[in-house]
Amino acid sequence: MLKFIKGHMESMEGIEIYPILSLLIFFIFFVILFWWVFTAKKDYIKTVSHIPLENHQNDTEL
């Protein structure tokens, strides 16, 4: 089956750009994520990390 897919893809023109674009998008996403993590304010990280522990609204619904 892989032989069929490989043969079919080799017959398409311009298909070689898709793996390069995929790698580029993947790399850019993680570089931006890495940059955001190291530049995020510590107060914001602390506030967001406590959100799952705060369940004031859920207590009244039970």
Backbone as JSON, one array per atom type, in Angstrom:
{
  "sequence": "MLKFIKGHMESMEGIEIYPILSLLIFFIFFVILFWWVFTAKKDYIKTVSHIPLENHQNDTEL",
  "N": [[0.82, -1.19, 0.0], [1.95, 1.25, 0.77], [3.71, 1.55, -1.3], [2.01, 2.12, -3.42], [0.96, 4.62, -2.63], [3.32, 6.15, -2.51], [4.14, 6.03, -5.19], [1.99, 7.3, -6.4], [2.15, 9.88, -5.28], [4.61, 10.72, -6.25], [4.03, 11.26, -8.85], [2.77, 13.68, -8.84], [3.07, 17.13, -9.47], [5.0, 19.61, -7.85], [4.62, 18.71, -5.28], [6.64, 18.43, -3.45], [6.96, 20.67, -1.89], [5.22, 20.68, 0.26], [6.07, 19.07, 2.58], [8.18, 20.72, 3.41], [6.88, 23.14, 3.98], [5.23, 22.25, 6.07], [7.11, 21.56, 8.05], [8.24, 24.08, 8.45], [6.04, 25.58, 9.43], [5.54, 24.14, 11.8], [7.99, 24.57, 13.16], [8.05, 27.41, 13.4], [5.75, 27.82, 14.97], [6.49, 26.59, 17.44], [8.73, 28.09, 18.12], [7.57, 30.61, 18.53], [5.88, 29.94, 20.66], [7.79, 29.17, 22.58], [9.09, 31.64, 22.9], [6.94, 33.14, 23.95], [6.52, 31.84, 26.4], [8.85, 32.42, 27.86], [8.73, 35.18, 28.0], [6.43, 35.82, 29.29], [4.58, 37.38, 31.9], [5.26, 36.9, 35.32], [3.25, 37.2, 37.26], [0.92, 36.81, 35.76], [1.22, 34.13, 34.96], [1.12, 32.89, 37.46], [-1.5, 33.56, 38.28], [-3.05, 32.28, 36.29], [-2.31, 29.65, 36.72], [-3.64, 29.0, 39.02], [-6.29, 28.88, 38.39], [-7.65, 26.33, 37.82], [-7.97, 25.42, 40.41], [-9.71, 27.06, 41.67], [-13.03, 26.98, 42.35], [-15.45, 28.4, 42.74], [-17.92, 28.99, 41.49], [-18.82, 26.47, 40.83], [-19.44, 25.3, 43.27], [-21.89, 26.39, 44.12], [-23.68, 25.37, 42.34], [-24.02, 22.7, 42.88]],
  "CA": [[0.0, 0.0, 0.0], [2.85, 2.39, 0.79], [4.26, 1.65, -2.64], [1.0, 2.79, -4.23], [0.9, 6.02, -2.21], [4.56, 6.78, -2.92], [4.09, 6.16, -6.64], [0.98, 8.3, -6.73], [2.65, 11.2, -4.89], [5.72, 11.09, -7.12], [3.5, 11.72, -10.13], [2.22, 15.03, -8.68], [4.05, 18.2, -9.58], [4.98, 20.59, -6.77], [4.27, 18.09, -3.99], [7.79, 18.46, -2.54], [6.92, 21.86, -1.06], [4.37, 20.46, 1.43], [6.83, 18.73, 3.79], [8.96, 21.88, 3.82], [5.93, 24.06, 4.62], [4.81, 21.66, 7.34], [8.22, 21.72, 9.0], [8.37, 25.5, 8.73], [4.93, 25.96, 10.31], [5.81, 23.5, 13.09], [9.13, 25.25, 13.77], [7.64, 28.77, 13.76], [4.81, 27.72, 16.1], [7.18, 26.31, 18.69], [9.59, 29.24, 18.44], [6.68, 31.62, 19.12], [5.46, 29.43, 21.97], [8.97, 29.28, 23.44], [9.28, 33.07, 23.18], [5.87, 33.58, 24.84], [6.72, 31.27, 27.74], [9.93, 33.12, 28.56], [8.45, 36.6, 28.17], [5.18, 36.0, 30.03], [4.77, 37.95, 33.23], [5.13, 35.89, 36.38], [1.94, 37.34, 37.9], [-0.07, 36.19, 34.88], [1.41, 32.68, 35.06], [0.64, 32.49, 38.78], [-2.95, 33.67, 38.26], [-3.6, 31.25, 35.41], [-2.05, 28.33, 37.29], [-4.58, 28.76, 40.12], [-7.67, 28.82, 37.88], [-8.32, 25.04, 38.03], [-8.21, 25.17, 41.82], [-10.81, 27.92, 42.1], [-14.32, 26.47, 41.85], [-16.51, 29.1, 43.47], [-19.17, 28.86, 40.77], [-19.24, 25.06, 40.83], [-19.97, 24.95, 44.59], [-23.27, 26.8, 44.26], [-24.51, 24.59, 41.43], [-24.22, 21.34, 43.38]],
  "C": [[0.87, 1.25, 0.0], [3.47, 2.64, -0.57], [3.3, 2.4, -3.56], [0.94, 4.28, -3.91], [2.14, 6.76, -2.68], [4.57, 7.01, -4.43], [3.11, 7.22, -7.09], [1.49, 9.71, -6.4], [3.8, 11.65, -5.78], [5.24, 11.63, -8.46], [2.93, 13.14, -10.05], [3.34, 16.06, -8.76], [3.89, 19.16, -8.41], [4.66, 20.03, -5.41], [5.42, 18.2, -2.98], [7.78, 19.67, -1.62], [6.13, 21.63, 0.24], [5.13, 19.99, 2.68], [7.66, 19.91, 4.31], [8.05, 22.89, 4.53], [5.47, 23.54, 5.98], [5.88, 21.83, 8.41], [8.38, 23.18, 9.39], [7.27, 25.99, 9.66], [5.14, 25.4, 11.7], [6.91, 24.24, 13.84], [8.74, 26.65, 14.24], [6.69, 28.75, 14.96], [5.55, 27.52, 17.42], [8.18, 27.4, 19.07], [8.76, 30.34, 19.09], [6.22, 31.2, 20.5], [6.59, 29.53, 22.98], [9.21, 30.72, 23.85], [8.21, 33.57, 24.16], [6.08, 33.08, 26.26], [7.79, 32.04, 28.51], [9.69, 34.6, 28.73], [7.15, 36.86, 28.93], [5.48, 36.52, 31.43], [4.47, 36.88, 34.28], [3.78, 35.99, 37.09], [0.85, 36.68, 37.08], [0.02, 34.67, 34.97], [0.86, 32.16, 36.39], [-0.89, 32.51, 38.84], [-3.59, 32.54, 37.45], [-3.4, 29.86, 36.01], [-3.02, 28.0, 38.43], [-6.03, 28.66, 39.64], [-8.32, 27.45, 38.1], [-8.65, 24.76, 39.49], [-9.37, 26.0, 42.37], [-12.11, 27.41, 41.5], [-15.46, 27.09, 42.63], [-17.87, 28.94, 42.79], [-19.7, 27.44, 40.82], [-19.84, 24.65, 42.16], [-21.44, 25.28, 44.72], [-24.21, 25.97, 43.38], [-24.81, 23.19, 41.97], [-25.3, 21.24, 44.36]]
}
